[in-house]
Coordinates of C-alpha atoms and ligand atoms in Angstrom, one line a residue:
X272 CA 37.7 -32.8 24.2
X273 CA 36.7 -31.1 20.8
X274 CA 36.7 -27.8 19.4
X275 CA 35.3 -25.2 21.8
X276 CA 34.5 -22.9 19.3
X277 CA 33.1 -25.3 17.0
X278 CA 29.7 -25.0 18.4
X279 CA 29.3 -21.4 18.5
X280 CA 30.4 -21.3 14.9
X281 CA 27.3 -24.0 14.0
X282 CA 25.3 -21.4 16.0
X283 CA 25.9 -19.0 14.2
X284 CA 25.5 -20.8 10.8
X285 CA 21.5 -20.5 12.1
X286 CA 21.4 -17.1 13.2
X287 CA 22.5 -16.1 10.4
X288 CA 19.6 -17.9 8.6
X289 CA 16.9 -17.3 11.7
X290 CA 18.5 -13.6 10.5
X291 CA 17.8 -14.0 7.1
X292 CA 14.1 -15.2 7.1
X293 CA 13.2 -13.0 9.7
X294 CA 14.2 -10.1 7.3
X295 CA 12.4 -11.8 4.5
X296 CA 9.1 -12.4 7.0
X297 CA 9.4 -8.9 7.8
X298 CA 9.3 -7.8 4.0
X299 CA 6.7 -10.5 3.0
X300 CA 4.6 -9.0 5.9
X301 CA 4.7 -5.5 5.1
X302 CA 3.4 -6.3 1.8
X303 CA 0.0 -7.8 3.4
X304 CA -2.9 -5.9 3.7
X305 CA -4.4 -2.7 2.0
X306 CA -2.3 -1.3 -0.8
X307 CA -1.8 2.6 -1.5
X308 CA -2.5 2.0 -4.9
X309 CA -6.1 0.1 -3.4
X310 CA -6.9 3.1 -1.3
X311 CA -6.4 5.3 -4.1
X312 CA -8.5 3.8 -6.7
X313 CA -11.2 3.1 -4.3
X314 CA -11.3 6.9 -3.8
X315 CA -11.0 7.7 -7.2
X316 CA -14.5 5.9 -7.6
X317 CA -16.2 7.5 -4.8
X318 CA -14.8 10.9 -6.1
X319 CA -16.5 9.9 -10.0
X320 CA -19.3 8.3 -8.4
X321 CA -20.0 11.5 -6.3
X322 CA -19.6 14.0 -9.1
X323 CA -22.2 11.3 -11.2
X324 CA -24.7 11.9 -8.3
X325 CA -24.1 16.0 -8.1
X326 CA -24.6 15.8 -12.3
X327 CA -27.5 13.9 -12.2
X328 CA -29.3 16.1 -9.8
X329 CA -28.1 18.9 -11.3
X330 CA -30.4 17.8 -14.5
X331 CA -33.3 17.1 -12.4
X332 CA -33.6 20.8 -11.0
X333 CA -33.0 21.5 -14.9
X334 CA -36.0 19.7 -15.6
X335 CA -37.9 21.3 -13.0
X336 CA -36.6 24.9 -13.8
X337 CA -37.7 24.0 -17.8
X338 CA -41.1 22.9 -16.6
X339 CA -41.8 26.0 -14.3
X340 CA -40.5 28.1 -17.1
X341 CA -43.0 26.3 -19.6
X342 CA -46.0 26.5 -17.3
X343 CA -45.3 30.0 -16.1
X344 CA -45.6 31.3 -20.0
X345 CA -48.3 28.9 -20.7
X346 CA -50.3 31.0 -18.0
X347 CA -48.8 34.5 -19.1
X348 CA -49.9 33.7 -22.8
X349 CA -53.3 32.4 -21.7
X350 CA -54.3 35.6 -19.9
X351 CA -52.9 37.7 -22.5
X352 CA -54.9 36.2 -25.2
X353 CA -57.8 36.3 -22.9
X354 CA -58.8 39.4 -24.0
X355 CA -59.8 39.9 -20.1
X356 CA -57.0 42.2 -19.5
X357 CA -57.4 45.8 -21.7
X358 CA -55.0 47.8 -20.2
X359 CA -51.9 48.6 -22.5
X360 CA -50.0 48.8 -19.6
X361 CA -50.7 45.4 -17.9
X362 CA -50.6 43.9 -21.7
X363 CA -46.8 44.8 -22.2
X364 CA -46.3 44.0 -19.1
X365 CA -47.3 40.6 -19.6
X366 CA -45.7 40.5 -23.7
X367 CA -42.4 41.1 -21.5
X368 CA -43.1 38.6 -19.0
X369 CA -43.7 35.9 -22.2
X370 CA -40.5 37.0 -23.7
X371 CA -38.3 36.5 -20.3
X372 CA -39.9 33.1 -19.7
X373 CA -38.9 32.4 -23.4
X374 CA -35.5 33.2 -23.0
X375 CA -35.1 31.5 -19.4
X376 CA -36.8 28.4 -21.6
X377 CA -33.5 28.4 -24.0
X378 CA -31.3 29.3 -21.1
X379 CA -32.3 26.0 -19.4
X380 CA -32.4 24.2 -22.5
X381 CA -28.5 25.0 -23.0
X382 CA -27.3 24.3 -19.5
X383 CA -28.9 20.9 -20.0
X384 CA -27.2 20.0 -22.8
X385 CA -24.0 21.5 -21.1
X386 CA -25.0 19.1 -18.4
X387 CA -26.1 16.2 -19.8
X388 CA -22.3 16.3 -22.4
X389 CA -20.8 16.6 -18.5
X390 CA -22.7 13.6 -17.6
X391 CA -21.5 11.7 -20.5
X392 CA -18.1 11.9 -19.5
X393 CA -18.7 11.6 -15.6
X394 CA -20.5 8.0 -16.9
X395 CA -17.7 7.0 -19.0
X396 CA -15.0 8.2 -16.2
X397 CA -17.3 6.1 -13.6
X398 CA -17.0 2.8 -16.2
X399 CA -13.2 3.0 -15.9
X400 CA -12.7 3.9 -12.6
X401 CA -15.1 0.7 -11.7
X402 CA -12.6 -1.7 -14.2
X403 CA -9.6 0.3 -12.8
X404 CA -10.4 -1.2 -9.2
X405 CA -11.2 -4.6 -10.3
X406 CA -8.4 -5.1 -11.9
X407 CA -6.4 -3.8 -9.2
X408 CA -9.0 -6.1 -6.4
X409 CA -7.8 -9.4 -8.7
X410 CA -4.3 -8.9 -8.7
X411 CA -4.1 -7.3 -5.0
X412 CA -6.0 -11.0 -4.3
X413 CA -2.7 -13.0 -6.2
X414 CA -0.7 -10.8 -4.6
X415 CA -1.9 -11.8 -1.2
X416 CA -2.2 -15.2 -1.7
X417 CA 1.2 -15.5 -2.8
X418 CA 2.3 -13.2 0.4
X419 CA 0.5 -15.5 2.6
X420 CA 2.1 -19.0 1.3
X421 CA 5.7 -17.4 1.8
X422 CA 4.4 -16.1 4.8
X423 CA 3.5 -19.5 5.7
X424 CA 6.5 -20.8 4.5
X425 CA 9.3 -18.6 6.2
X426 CA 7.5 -18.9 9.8
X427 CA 7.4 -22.9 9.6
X428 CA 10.9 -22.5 8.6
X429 CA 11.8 -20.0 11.4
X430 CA 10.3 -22.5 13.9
X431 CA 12.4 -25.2 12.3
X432 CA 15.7 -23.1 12.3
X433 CA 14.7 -22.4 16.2
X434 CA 14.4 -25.5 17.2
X435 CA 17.7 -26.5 16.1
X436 CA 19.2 -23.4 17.5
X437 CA 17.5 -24.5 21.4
X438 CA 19.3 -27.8 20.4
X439 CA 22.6 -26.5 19.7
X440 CA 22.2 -23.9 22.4
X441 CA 22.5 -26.9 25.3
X442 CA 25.3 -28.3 24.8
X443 CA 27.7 -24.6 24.6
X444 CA 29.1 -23.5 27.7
X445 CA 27.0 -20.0 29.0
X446 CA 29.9 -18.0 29.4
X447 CA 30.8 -18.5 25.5
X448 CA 27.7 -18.5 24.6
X449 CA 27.1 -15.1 26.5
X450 CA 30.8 -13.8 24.4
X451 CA 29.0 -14.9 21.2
X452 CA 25.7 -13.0 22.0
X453 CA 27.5 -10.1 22.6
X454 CA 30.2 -10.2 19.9
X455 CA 27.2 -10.4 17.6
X456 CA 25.9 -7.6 19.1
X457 CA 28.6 -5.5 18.4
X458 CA 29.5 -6.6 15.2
X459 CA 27.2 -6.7 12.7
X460 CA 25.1 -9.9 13.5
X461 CA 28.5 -12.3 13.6
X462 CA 30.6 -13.3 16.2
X463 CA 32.6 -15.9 15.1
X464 CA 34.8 -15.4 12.5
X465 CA 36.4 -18.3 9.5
X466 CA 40.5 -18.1 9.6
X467 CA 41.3 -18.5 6.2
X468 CA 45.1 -18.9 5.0
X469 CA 46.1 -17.0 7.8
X470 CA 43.5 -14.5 7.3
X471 CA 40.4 -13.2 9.2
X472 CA 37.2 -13.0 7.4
X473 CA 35.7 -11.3 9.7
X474 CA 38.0 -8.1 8.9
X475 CA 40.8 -9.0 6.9
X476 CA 43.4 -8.7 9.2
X477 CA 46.1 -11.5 9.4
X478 CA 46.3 -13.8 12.6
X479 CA 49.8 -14.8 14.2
X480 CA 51.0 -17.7 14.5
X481 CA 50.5 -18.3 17.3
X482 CA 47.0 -17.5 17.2
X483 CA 46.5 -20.0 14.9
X484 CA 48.1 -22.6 16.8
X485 CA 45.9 -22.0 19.4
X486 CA 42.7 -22.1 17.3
X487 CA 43.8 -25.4 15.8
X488 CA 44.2 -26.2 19.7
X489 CA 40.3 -25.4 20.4
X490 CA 40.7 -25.6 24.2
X491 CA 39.7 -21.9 24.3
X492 CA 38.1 -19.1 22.5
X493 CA 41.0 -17.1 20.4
X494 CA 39.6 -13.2 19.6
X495 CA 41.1 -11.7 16.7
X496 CA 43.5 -9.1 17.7
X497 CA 41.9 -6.7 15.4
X498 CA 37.8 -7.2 15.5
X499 CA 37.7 -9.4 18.3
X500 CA 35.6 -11.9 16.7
X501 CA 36.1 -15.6 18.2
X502 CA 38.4 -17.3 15.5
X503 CA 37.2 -20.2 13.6
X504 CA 39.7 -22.8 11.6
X505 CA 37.5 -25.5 9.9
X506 CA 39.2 -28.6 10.1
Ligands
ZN27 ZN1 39.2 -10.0 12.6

């Protein structure tokens, strides 16, 4: 008969890495998908692609405003040089009238300039914005890529590590097996622990004697008097 505990110890040699590469999937697979830093770029282009729009219209009901303007006095001047109208009344009211149009003329004239320097900058912040998200699209693409392959990679090797866990699993008798399950359980993902020179790596406790000497035995499973893990001597 061999070593009882010799099975559960292999076992747990593979839990331990089914452990490991399940953390690593889980990590690997939180990185997939959208990033923050995506999202926020791609609304910093809508946000400077937006306030291009608003500018740009804003200039159109400029041009409008300048052309009214323009047309209005052209009318005002035209009657007032008509010589139809004689009163002196009507005539300053209609000198006034040129005057106003005048200065609403220059008014619009500023404000488009204003707008059109605004514009000039919205443009250049659109450009950057634009690079600013392809750049980020390329290397969120590596990125992913690379994700995916170790993605790939740690579930093939998860099946692997599986399989020969369902192998090992047979031949160990349930009862033990069900100890082991539960040991790991309770203490931190390991239930067997290695007796080194008298010592138990599990906790650092030393093991009598005659624990030993029963370890060495393997007809049973020995618990460490201290953490209760199953003892292990490698022979
Ligand atoms: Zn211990």
């Amino acid at each position: 008969m061999g070593i009882r505990v010799r099975g559960l110890y292999d076992l747990q040699v593979i839990d331990l890495e089914i452990d490991e590469a399940e953390r690593n999937l889980r990590v690997v697979e939180s990185g997939l998908g959208e990033s923050e830093e995506l999202r926020s770029a791609r609304e910093s282009l809508a946000q400077a692609s937006e306030w291009q729009a608003e500018l740009r219209r804003r200039l159109r009901n400029l041009e409008l405003d300048l052309e009214e303007a323009i047309e209005k006095r052209k009318a005002s001047e035209k009657t007032l040089y008509s010589g139809k109208v004689k009163s002196p009344k009507e005539l300053s009211g209609l000198e006034q009238e040129v005057q106003l149009l005048k200065r609403r003329q220059v008014e619009v004239e500023d404000e488009t300039l204003e707008v059109m320097s605004q514009l000039e900058t919205a443009d250049e912040r659109l450009e950057r914005e634009r690079k600013r998200l392809k750049r980020l699209e390329i290397e969120w693409g590596e990125e992913q890529a690379e994700l995916q392959e170790k993605q790939a990679a740690l579930s093939s090797r998860l099946s692997l590590l599986r399989e020969s866990r369902e192998r090992l699993q047979v031949a160990i008798d349930p009862e033990d097996l069900a100890t082991y399950e539960d040991l790991r359980r309770r203490k931190g993902r390991q239930g067997v622990a290695l007796v080194q020179n008298g010592i138990c790596q599990g906790c650092g406790v030393a093991v009598s004697t005659s624990k030993v000497t029963r370890v060495l035995r393997g007809e049973e499973l020995v618990h460490c008097a201290n953490c209760e893990r199953i003892l292990y001597l490698k022979g």
